[in-house]
Coordinates of C-alpha atoms in Angstrom, one line a residue:
X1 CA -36.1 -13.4 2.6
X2 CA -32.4 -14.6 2.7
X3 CA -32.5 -13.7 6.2
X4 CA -35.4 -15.8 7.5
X5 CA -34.6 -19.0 5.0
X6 CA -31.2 -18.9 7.0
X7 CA -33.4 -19.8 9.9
X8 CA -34.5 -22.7 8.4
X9 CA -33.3 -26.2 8.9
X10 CA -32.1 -25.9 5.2
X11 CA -30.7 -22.9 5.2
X12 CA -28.6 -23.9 8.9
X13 CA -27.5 -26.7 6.6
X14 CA -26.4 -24.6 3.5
X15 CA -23.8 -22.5 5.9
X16 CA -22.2 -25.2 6.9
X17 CA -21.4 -25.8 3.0
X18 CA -18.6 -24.4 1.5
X19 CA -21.0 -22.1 -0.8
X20 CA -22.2 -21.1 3.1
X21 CA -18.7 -20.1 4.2
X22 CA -17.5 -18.0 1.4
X23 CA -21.3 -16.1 1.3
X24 CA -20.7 -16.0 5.3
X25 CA -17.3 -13.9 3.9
X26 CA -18.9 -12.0 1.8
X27 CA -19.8 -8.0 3.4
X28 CA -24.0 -8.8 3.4
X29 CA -22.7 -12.2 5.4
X30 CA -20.6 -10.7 7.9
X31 CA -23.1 -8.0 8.3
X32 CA -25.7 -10.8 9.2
X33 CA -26.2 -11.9 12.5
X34 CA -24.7 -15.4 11.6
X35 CA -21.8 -13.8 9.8
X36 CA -21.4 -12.3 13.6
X37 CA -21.4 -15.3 15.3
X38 CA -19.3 -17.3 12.5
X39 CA -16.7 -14.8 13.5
X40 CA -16.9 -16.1 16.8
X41 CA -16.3 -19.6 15.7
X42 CA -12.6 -20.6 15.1
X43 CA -13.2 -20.8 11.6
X44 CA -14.2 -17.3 11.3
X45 CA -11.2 -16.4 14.2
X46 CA -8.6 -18.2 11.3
X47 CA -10.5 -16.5 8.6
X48 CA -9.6 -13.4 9.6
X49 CA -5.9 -13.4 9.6
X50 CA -6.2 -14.5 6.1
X51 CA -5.5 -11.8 3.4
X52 CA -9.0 -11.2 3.3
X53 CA -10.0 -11.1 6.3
X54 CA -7.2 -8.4 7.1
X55 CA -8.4 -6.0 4.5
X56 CA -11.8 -6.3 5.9
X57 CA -10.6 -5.6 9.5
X58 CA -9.6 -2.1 7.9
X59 CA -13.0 -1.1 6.8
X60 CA -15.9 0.4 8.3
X61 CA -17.2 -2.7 9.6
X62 CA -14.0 -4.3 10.6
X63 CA -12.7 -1.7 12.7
X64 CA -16.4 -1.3 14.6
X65 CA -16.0 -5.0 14.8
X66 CA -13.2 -4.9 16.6
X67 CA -14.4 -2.8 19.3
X68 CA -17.3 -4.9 19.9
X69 CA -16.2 -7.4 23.1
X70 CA -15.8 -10.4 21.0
X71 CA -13.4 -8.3 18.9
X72 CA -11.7 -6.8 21.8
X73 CA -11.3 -10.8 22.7
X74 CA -10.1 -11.9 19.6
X75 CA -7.2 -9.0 19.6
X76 CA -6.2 -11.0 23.0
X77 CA -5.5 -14.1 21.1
X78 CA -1.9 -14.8 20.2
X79 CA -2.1 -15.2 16.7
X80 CA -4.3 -11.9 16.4
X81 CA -1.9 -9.8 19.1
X82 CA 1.3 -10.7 16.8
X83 CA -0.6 -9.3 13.7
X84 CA -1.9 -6.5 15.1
X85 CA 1.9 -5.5 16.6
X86 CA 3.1 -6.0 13.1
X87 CA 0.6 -4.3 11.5
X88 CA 1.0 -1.2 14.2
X89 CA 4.8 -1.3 13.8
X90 CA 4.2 -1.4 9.7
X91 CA 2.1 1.9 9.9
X92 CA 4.4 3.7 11.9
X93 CA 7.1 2.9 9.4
X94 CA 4.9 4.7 7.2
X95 CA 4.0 7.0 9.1
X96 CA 7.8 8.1 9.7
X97 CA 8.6 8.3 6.0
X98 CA 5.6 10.4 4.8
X99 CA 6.1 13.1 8.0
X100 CA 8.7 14.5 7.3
X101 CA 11.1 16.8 9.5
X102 CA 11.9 20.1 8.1
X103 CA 15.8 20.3 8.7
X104 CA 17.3 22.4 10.9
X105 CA 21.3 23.1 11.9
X106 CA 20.3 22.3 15.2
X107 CA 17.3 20.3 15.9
X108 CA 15.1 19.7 19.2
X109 CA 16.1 17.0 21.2
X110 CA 12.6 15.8 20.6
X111 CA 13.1 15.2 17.1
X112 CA 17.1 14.5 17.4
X113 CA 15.5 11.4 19.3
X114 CA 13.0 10.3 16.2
X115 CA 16.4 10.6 13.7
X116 CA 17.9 8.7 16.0
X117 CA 14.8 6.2 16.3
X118 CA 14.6 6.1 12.1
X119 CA 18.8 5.5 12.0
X120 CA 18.6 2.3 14.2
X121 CA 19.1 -1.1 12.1
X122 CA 15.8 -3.3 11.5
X123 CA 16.9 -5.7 14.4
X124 CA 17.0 -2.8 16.8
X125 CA 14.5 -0.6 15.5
X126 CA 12.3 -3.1 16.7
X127 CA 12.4 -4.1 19.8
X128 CA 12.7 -0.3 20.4
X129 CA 9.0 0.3 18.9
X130 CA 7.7 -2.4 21.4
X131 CA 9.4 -1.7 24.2
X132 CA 7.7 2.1 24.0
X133 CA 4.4 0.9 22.9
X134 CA 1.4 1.4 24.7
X135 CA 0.7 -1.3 27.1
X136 CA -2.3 -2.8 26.3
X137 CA -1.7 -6.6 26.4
X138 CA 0.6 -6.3 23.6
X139 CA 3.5 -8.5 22.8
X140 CA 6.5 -7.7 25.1
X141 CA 10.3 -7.2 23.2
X142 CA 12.2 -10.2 23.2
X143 CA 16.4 -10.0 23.4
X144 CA 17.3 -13.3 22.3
X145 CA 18.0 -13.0 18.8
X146 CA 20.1 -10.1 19.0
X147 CA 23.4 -10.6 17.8
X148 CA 26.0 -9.9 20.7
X149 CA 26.2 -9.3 24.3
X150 CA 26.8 -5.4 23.8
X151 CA 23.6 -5.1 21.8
X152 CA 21.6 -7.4 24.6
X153 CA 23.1 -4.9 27.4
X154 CA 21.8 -2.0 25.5
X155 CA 18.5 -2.8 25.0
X156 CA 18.2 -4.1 28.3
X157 CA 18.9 -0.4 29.9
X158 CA 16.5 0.5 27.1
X159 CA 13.7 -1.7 28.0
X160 CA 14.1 -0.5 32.0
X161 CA 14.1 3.1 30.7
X162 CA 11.2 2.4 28.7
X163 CA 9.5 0.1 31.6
X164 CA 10.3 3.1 33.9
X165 CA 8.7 5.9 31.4
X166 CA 5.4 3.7 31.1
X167 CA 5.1 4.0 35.1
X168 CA 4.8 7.9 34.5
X169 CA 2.8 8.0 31.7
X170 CA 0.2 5.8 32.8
X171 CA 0.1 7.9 37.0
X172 CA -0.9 11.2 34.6
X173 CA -3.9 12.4 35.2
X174 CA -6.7 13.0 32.7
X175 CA -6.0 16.5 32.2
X176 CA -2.9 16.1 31.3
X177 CA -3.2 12.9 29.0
X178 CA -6.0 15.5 27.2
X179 CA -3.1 17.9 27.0
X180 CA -0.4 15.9 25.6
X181 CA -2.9 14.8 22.8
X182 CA -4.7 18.0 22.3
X183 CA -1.8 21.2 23.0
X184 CA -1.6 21.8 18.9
X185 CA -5.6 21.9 18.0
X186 CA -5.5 24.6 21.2
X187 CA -2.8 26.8 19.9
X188 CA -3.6 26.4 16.2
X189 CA -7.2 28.5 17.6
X190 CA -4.8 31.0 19.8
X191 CA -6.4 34.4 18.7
X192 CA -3.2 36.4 17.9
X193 CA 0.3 35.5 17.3
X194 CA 1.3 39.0 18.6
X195 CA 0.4 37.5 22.7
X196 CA 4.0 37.7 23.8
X197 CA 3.5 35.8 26.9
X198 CA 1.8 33.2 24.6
X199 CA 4.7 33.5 22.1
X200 CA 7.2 33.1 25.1
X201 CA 5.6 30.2 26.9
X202 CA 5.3 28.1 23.9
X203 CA 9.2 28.6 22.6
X204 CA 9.8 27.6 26.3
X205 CA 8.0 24.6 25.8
X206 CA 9.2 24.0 22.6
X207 CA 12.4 24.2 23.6
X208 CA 13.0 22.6 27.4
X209 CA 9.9 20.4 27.4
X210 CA 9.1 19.0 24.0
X211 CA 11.4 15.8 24.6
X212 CA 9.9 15.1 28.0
X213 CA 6.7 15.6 25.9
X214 CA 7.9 12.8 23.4
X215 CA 8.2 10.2 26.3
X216 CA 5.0 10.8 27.8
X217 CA 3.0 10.4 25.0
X218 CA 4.8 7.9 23.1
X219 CA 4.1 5.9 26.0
X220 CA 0.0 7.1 26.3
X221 CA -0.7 6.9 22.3
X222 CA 2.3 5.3 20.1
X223 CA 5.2 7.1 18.1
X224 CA 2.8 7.6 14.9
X225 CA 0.5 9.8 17.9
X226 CA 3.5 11.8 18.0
X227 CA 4.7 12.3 15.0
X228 CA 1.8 13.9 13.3
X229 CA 1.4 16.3 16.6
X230 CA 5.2 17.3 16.0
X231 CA 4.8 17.6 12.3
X232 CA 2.1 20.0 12.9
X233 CA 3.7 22.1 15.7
X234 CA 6.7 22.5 14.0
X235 CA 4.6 24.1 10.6
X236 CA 2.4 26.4 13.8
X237 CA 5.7 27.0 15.2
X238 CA 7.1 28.6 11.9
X239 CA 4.0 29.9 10.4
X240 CA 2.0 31.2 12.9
X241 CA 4.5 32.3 15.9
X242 CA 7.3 32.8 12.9
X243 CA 10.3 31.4 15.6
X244 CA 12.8 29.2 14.4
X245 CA 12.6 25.5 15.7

């Protein structure tokens, strides 16, 4: 009923009212096909960096929303692109504080470089997280705030290192993106820890290959990607194929 008295001259009216706008906020209204196209609208665009709008871009709805083309468009505005950095670079944050590292005396360069990461000072850390992120429009690391020349040289070799590791992540092929993404569901099914080849060819992975690893899909899917595929090879690694790591 709601539905088809919307479609009346009234009920046009009545959403245009602020009693219209807060219903159009409102889970049944965004749901609606006018709460769609209010979202559209720049009202509904502002609307949804607002506290509430946030929290329902992390629902159900919001997130199949988002990969609807006018959410993919929004995400390419600038106000929206800043947010969603922020909120990316937030979640990784937590992400690095709840996974944690079981120590070793002598740690894999792989996650020697994530202690390292997690050491830098706020106003490195980052410029660091974008300059790795996953290219897909996202907001590009500015320099100019940094405090001293030295700091503005390093991250500039940074950023080329990181420019240059984007190049090879993104000429992989499919097989291998699959792989990087994928290697610890495989060998969490391997049928026997007792395959010595399998045994030997993982601890040479582990060992000579996981930090080159690190680059290429830090660069494909984002340091929280990473993280909980290391977390989870280093439990397999100790658990399952009973090596040290």
């Amino acid at each position: 009923m709601r539905e088809e008295w919307l479609l009346t001259s009234r009920g046009k009216k009545w959403l245009h009212t602020r009693a219209g706008q807060k219903w159009l906020q409102t889970p049944g209204g965004l749901r609606s096909e006018h709460g769609q196209e209010w979202l559209q609208t720049k009202s509904g665009g502002k609307w949804l960096l607002t506290m509430g709008g946030r929290e329902w871009l992390q629902t159900q709805s919001g997130l199949g929303w988002l990969k609807t083309s006018h959410g993919r468009a929004w995400q390419l505005t600038p106000a929206a692109s800043v947010w969603l950095t922020m909120e990316d670079f937030l979640k990784t944050m937590e992400t690095i504080n709840e996974c944690a590292i079981i120590p070793q005396l002598h740690l894999p360069p792989a996650f020697q470089a994530i202690q390292e990461f997690k050491s830098l000072p706020d106003f490195l850390m980052f410029p660091a997280f974008l300059a790795l992120r996953p290219q897909d429009n996202s907001t590009s690391a500015s320099l100019q705030d940094c405090p001293d020349i030295e700091v503005i040289r390093a991250m500039t070799a940074f950023t080329i290192f990181a420019t240059e590791a984007r190049k090879r992540s993104q000429s992989s092929s499919d097989a291998l993106k699959y792989a990087c993404q994928n290697w610890v569901f495989h060998l969490s099914r391997a049928p026997s820890s007792k395959d010595d080849k399998l045994n030997h060819t993982f601890k040479r992975f582990w060992d000579r290959h996981l930090l080159s690893w690190l680059e290429r899909q830090w660069c494909l899917k984002g340091l929280r990607s990473c993280l909980l595929v290391l977390s989870e090879g280093q439990k397999l690694a100790q658990a399952q194929f009973g090596f040290r790591v």
